[in-house]
Coordinates of C-alpha atoms and ligand atoms in Angstrom, one line a residue:
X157 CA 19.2 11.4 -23.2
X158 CA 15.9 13.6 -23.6
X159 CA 12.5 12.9 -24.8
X160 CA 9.7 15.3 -26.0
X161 CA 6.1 15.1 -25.5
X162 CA 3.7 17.6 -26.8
X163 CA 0.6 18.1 -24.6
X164 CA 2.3 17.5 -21.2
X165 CA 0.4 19.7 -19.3
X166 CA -3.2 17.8 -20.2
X167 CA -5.1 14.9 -18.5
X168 CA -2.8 12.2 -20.4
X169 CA 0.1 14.3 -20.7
X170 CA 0.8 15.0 -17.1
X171 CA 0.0 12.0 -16.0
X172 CA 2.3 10.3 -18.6
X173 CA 5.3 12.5 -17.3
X174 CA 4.5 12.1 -14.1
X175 CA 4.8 8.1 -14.5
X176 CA 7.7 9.1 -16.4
X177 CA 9.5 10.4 -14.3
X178 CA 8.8 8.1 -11.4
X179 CA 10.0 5.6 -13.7
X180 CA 13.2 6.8 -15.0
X181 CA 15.6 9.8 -14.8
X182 CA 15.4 10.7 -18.8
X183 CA 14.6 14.1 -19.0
X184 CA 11.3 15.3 -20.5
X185 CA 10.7 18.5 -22.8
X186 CA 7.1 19.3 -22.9
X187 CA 6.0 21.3 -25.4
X188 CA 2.4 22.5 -24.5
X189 CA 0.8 26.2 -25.6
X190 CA -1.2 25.5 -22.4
X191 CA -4.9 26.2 -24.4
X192 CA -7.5 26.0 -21.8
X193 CA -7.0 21.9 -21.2
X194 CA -2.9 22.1 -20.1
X195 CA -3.0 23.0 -16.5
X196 CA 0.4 24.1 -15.0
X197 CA -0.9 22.9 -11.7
X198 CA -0.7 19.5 -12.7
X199 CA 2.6 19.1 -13.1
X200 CA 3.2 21.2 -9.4
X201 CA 5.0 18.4 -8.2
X202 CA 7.8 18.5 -10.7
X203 CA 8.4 22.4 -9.9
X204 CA 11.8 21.6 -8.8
X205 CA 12.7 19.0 -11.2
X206 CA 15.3 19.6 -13.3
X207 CA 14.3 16.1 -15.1
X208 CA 11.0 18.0 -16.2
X209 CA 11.7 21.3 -18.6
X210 CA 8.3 22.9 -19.9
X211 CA 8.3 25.3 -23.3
X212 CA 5.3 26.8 -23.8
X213 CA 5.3 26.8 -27.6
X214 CA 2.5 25.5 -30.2
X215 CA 3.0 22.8 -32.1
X216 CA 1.9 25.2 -35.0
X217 CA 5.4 27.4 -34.6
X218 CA 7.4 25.1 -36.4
X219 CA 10.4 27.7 -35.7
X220 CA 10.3 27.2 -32.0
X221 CA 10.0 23.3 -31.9
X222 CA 13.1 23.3 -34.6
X223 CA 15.0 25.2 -31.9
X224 CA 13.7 23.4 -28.9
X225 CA 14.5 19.8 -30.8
X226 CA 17.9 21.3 -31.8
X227 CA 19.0 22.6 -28.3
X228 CA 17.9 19.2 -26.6
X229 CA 18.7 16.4 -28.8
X230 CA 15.8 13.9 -27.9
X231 CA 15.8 10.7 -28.8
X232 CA 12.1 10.3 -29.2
X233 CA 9.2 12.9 -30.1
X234 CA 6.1 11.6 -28.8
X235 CA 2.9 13.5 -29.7
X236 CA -0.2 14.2 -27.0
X237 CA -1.1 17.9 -27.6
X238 CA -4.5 18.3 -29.4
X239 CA -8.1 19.4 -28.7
X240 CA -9.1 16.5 -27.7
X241 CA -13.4 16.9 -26.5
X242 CA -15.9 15.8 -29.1
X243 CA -18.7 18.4 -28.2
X244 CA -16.5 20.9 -28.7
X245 CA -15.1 19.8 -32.2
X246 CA -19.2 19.7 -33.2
X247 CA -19.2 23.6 -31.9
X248 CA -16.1 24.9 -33.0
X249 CA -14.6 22.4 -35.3
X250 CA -11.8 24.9 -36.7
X251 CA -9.2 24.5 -33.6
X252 CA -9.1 20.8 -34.4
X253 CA -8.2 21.4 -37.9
X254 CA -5.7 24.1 -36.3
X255 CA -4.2 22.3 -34.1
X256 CA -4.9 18.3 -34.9
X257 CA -3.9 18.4 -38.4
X258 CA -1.6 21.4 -39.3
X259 CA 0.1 21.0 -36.0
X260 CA 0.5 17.8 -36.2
X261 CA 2.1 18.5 -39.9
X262 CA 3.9 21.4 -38.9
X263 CA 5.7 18.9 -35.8
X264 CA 6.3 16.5 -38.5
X265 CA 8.1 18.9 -40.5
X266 CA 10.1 20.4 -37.3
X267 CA 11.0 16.3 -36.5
X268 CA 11.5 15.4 -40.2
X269 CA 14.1 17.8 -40.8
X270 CA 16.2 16.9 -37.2
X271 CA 16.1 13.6 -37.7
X272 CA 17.7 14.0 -41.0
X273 CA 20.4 15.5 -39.6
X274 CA 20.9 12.9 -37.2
X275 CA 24.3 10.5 -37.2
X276 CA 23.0 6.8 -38.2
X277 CA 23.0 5.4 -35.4
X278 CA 20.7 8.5 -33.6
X279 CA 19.0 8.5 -36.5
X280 CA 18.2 5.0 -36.3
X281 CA 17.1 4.8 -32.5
X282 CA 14.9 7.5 -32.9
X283 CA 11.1 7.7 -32.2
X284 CA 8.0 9.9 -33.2
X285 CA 4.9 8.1 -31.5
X286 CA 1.5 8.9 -32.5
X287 CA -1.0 9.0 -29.5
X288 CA -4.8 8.9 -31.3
X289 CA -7.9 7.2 -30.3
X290 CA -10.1 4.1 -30.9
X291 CA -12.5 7.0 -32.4
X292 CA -10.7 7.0 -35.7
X293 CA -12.6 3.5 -36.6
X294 CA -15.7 5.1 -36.1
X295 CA -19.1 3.5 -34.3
X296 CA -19.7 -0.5 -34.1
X297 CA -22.7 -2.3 -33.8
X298 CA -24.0 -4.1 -30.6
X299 CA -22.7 -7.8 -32.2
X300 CA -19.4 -6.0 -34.0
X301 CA -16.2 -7.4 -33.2
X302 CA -13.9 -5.1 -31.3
X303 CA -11.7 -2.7 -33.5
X304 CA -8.3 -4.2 -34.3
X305 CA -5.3 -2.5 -36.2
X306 CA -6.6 -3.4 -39.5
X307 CA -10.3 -2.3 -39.5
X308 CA -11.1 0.8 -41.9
X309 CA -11.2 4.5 -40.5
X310 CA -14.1 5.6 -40.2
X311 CA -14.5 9.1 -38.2
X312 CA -17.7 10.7 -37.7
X313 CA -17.0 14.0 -35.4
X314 CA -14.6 16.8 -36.6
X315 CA -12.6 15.8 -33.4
X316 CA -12.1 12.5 -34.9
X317 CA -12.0 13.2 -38.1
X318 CA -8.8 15.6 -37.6
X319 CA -7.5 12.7 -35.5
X320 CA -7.9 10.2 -38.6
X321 CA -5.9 12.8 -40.8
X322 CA -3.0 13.7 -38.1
X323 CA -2.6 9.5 -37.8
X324 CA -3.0 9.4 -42.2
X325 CA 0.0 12.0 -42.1
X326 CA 2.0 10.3 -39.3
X327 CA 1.7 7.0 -41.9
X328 CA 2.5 8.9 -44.8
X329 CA 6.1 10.5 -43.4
X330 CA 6.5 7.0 -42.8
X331 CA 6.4 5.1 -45.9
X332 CA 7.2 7.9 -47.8
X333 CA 10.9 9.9 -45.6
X334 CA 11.2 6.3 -43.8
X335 CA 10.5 9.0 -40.3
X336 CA 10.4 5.6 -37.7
X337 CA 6.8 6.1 -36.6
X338 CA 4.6 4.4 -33.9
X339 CA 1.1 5.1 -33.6
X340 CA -1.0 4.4 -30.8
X341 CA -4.8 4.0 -30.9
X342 CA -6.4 4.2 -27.3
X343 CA -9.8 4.0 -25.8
X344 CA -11.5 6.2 -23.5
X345 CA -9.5 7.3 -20.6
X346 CA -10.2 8.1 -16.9
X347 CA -8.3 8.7 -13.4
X348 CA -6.6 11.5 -12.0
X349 CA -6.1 15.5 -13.2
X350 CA -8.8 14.9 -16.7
X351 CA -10.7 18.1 -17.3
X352 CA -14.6 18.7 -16.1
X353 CA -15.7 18.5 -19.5
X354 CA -15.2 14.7 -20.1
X355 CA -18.0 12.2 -18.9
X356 CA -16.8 10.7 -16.0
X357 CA -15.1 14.2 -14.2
X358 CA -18.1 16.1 -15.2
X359 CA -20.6 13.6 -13.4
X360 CA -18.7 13.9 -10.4
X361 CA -18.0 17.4 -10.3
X362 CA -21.7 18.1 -10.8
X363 CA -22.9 15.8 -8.4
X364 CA -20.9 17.1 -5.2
X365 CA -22.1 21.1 -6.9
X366 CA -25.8 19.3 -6.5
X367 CA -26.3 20.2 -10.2
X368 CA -28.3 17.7 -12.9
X369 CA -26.2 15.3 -14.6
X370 CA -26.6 14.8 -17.8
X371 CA -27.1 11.9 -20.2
X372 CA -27.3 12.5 -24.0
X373 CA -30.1 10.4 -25.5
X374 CA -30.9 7.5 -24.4
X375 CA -27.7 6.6 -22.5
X376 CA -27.1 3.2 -23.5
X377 CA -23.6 4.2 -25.7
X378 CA -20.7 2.0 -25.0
X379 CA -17.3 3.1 -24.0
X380 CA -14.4 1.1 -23.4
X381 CA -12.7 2.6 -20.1
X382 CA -9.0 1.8 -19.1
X383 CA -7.6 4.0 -16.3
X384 CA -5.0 6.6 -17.7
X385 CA -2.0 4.9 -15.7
X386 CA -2.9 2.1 -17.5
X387 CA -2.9 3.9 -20.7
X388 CA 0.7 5.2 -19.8
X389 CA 2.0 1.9 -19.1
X390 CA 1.3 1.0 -22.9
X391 CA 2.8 3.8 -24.7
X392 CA 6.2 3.5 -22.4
X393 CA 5.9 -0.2 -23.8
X394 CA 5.2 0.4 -27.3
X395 CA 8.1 3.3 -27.1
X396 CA 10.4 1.1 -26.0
X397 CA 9.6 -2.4 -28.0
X398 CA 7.3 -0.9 -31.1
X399 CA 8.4 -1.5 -34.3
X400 CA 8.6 1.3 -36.6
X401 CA 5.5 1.9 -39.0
X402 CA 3.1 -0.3 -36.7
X403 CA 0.1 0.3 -34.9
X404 CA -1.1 -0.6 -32.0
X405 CA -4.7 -0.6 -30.2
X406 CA -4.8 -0.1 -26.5
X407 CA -7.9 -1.1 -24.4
X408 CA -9.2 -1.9 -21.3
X409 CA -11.3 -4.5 -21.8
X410 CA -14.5 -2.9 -20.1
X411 CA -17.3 -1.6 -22.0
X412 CA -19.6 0.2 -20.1
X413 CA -23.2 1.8 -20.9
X414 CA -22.9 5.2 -20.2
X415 CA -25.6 5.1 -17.7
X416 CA -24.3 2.4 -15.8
X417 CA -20.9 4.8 -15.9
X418 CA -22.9 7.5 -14.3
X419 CA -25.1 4.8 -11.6
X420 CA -21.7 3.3 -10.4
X421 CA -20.1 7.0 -9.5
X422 CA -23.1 8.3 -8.1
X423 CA -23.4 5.0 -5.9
X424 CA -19.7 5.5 -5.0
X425 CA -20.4 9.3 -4.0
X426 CA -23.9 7.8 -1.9
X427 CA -21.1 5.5 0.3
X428 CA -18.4 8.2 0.5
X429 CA -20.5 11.5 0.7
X430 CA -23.5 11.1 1.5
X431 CA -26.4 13.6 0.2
X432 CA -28.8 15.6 3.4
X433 CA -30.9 13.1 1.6
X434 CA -32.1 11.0 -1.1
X435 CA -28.8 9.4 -3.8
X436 CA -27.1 11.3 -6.6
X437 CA -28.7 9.4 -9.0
X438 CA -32.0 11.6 -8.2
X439 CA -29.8 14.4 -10.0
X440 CA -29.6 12.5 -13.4
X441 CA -31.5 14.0 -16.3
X442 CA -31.7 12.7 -20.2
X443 CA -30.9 15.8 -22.5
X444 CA -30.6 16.2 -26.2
X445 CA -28.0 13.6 -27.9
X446 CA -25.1 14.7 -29.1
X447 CA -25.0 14.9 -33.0
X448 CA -23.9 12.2 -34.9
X449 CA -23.3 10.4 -31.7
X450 CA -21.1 7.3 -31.9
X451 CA -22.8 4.3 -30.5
X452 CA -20.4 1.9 -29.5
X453 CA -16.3 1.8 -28.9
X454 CA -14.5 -1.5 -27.8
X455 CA -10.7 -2.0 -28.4
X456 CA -9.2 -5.4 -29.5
X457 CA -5.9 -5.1 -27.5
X458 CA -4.8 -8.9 -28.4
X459 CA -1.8 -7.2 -30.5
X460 CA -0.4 -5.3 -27.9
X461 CA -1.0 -8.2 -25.2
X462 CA 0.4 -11.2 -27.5
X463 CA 3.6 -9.0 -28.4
X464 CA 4.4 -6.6 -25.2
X465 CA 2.8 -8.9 -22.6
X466 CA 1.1 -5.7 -21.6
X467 CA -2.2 -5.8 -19.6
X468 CA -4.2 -3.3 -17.6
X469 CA -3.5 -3.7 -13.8
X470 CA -6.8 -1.5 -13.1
X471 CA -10.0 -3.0 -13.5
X472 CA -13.4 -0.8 -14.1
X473 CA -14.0 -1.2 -10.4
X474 CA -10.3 -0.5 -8.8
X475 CA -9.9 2.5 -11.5
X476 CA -13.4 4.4 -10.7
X477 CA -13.0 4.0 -6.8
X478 CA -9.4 5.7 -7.1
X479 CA -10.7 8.1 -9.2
X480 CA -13.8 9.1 -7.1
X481 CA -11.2 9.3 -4.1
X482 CA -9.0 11.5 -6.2
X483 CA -11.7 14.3 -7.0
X484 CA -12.9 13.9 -3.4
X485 CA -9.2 14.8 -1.6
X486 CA -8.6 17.3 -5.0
X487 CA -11.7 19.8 -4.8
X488 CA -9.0 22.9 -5.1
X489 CA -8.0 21.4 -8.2
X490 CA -11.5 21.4 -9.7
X491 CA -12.0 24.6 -8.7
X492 CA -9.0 25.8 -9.8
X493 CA -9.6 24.9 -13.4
X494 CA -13.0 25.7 -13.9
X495 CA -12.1 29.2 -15.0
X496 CA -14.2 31.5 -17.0
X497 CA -13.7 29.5 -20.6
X498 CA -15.1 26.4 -18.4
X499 CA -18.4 28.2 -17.2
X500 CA -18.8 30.0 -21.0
X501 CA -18.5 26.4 -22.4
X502 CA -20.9 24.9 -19.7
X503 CA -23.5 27.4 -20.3
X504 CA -23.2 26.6 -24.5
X505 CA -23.3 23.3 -24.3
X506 CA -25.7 22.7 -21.6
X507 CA -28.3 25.4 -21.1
Ligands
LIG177 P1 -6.3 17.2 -23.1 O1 -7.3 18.1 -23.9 O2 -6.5 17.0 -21.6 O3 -4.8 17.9 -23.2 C1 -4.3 18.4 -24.4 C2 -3.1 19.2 -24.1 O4 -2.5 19.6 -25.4 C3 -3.3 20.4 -23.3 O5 -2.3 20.5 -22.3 C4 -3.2 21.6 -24.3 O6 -2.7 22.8 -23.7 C5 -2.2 21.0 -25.3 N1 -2.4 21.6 -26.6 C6 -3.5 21.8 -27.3 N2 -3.3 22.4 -28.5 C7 -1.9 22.6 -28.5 C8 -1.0 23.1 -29.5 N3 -1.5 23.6 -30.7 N4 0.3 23.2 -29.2 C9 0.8 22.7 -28.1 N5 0.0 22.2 -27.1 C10 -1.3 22.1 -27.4 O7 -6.2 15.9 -23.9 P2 -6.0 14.4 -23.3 O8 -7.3 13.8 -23.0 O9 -4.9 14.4 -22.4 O10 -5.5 13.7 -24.7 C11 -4.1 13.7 -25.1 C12 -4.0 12.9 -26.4 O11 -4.5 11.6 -26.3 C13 -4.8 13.6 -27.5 O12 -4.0 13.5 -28.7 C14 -6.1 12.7 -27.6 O13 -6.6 12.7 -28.9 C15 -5.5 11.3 -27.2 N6 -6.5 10.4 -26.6 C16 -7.2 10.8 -25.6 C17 -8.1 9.9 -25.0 C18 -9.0 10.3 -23.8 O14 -9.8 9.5 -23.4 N7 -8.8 11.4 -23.2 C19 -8.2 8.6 -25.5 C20 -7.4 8.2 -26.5 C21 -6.5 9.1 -27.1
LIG178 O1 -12.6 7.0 -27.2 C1 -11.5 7.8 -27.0 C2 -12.0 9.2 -26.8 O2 -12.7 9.3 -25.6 C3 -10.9 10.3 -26.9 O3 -10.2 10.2 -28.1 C4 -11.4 11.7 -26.6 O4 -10.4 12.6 -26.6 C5 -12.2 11.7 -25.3 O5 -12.8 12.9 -25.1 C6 -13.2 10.6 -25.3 O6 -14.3 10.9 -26.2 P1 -15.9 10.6 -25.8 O7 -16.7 11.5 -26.6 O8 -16.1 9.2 -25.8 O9 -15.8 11.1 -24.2 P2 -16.8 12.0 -23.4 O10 -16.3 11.9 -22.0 O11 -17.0 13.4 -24.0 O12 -18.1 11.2 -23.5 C7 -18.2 9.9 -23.1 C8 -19.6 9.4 -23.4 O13 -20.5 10.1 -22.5 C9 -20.1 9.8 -24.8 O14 -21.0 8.7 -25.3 C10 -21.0 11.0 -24.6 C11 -21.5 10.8 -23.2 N1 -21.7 12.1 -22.4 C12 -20.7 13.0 -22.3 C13 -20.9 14.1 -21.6 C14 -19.7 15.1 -21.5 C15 -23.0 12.3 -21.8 O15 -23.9 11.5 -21.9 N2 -23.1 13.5 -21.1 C16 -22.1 14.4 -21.0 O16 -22.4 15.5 -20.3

């Protein structure tokens, strides 16, 4: 028995394998072009692991992934590669059409045409699982209820945007070739191994280089944070007990301002690393907002809970001091990533 996942050298991806693997002895295909986000380095622990077999393909080259899913038989495709950071979808919008929405298409062909050829009782186990984001619902008001399965899509970046039409198409093969589909919508993620560019990674990383850290507008947007092992957790449960054509929200339960996000690491960093003098927080500095910024995110998980018993073991707390700990013992890896695209796309986004 095999499974795929696209993506599996990102921040999600390679920690998802990783759990994987830790969890079970099912062999994983990754399928990951490695663009500038998939870093082989995070999956360095699984060099020798026959249980882990990585083809760097795009999900574009329908051709390869037909071949790949033909050689290895999985019995479940689940779907992590895209471009997946916000600022860069309001720069350069056109990978996310690239990549979110004909490669997801293109992956749906490649599955849609293996699982046809499946025997019935293959074809009836199988699994293509959609991973997307609470971002597809677009922005809530301070009083709004959370987002739950049924509210409306409503995208508002490009990045979300090509999200919404990926999840419309996963849907569509649905109801339309019976393809047994699960899609997952998640909140904002955190922990171990996620790229410098996102919030909580880039505050720290700045703060140990004694560079500004930066908080669009006024700071006071709302995230909801679960801690990516948590997020793992949920799409192993929904793999194993979703039913087909359903969706389901994953959340931690924690929304956080984003400058309360960026007080709590910096007082973390004051305990564990102290500056010569004075606290991190003298390093934060309010820059231009982000365009069309979404106000608020918060996840109604009750679905997933009532059905899967599933609940975050990390709390805000627990999840940010491991996290702080991780990037403290990991410098190299930091380093190691923040190549040349990295500085070019600091310098853009930030100068
Ligand atoms: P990431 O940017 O860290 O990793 C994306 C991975 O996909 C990289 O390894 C990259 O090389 C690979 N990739 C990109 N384009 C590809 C292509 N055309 N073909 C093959 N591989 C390709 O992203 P992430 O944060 O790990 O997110 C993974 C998934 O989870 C995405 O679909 C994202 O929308 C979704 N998601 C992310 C979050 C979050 O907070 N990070 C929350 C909810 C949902
Ligand atoms: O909600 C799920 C989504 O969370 C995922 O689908 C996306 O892939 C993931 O990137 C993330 O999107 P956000 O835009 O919410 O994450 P980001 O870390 O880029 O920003 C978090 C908040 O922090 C957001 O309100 C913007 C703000 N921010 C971000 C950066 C990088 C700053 O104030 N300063 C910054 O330098």
């Amino acid at each position: 028995m095999s499974i795929v996942v696209t993506g599996g050298a990102g921040f999600i991806g390679s920690n998802f394998i990783l759990e994987w693997l830790a969890h079970s002895d099912e062999t994983v295909i990754n399928i990951d072009c490695l663009s500038y986000a998939g870093n082989l380095s995070n999956l360095q622990s699984l060099q020798d692991d026959r249980r882990h077999m990585l083809k760097v393909v795009n999900i574009n080259d329908r051709d390869e992934v037909a071949k790949i899913l033909d050689q290895y038989q999985p019995r479940a495709v689940l779907n992590l590669a895209a471009e997946s950071h916000v600022d860069r979808s309001i720069h350069s919008p056109a990978a996310f059409i690239e990549t979110n929405i004909l490669g997801t298409f293109s992956l749906l062909e490649a599955v849609r045409a293996y699982w046809n050829e499946l025997a019935a009782e293959e074809k009836k186990g199988f699994r293509f699982l959609q991973v997307s984001t609470d971002e597809v619902y677009g922005s809530l008001a301070a009083a709004d209820a959370a987002f739950n399965e049924s509210n409306q899509y409503q995208p508002n970046s490009p990045y979300s945007a090509s999200k919404a039409a990926s999840d419309h198409l996963v849907r569509a093969y649905h109801h339309t070739y019976g393809l047994p589909v699960l899609t997952t919508n998640c909140s904002n993620n955190y922990g171990p191994l996620q790229f410098p560019e996102k919030l909580i990674p880039l505050i720290i990383h700045n703060a140990l280089a004694e560079k500004p850290l930066p908080i669009y507008g006024d700071g006071l947007q709302i995230r909801d944070w679960l801690h990516v092992s948590d997020h793992c957790s949920a799409i192993r449960r929904v793999l194993e007990k979703g039913r087909t054509g359903e969706v389901y929200n994953i959340g931690g339960n924690s929304e956080m301002t984003n400058i309360d996000i960026v007080r709590a690491i910096c007082a973390l960093l004051d305990q564990r690393k102290p500056r010569l003098s004075g606290s991190y927080a003298d390093l934060i500095e309010y820059v231009a907002d982000r365009p069309g910024h979404d106000r608020r995110y918060a996840i109604d998980s009750n679905k997933l809970q009532e059905e899967f018993s599933w609940q975050p073991l990390e709390t805000f707390t627990s999840g940010l001091e491991k996290t702080v700990s991780w990037y403290l013992s990991n410098a190299a890896w930091v380093e190691e990533v923040s190549n040349g695209d990295y500085l070019q796309w600091t310098k853009t986004q930030y100068s």
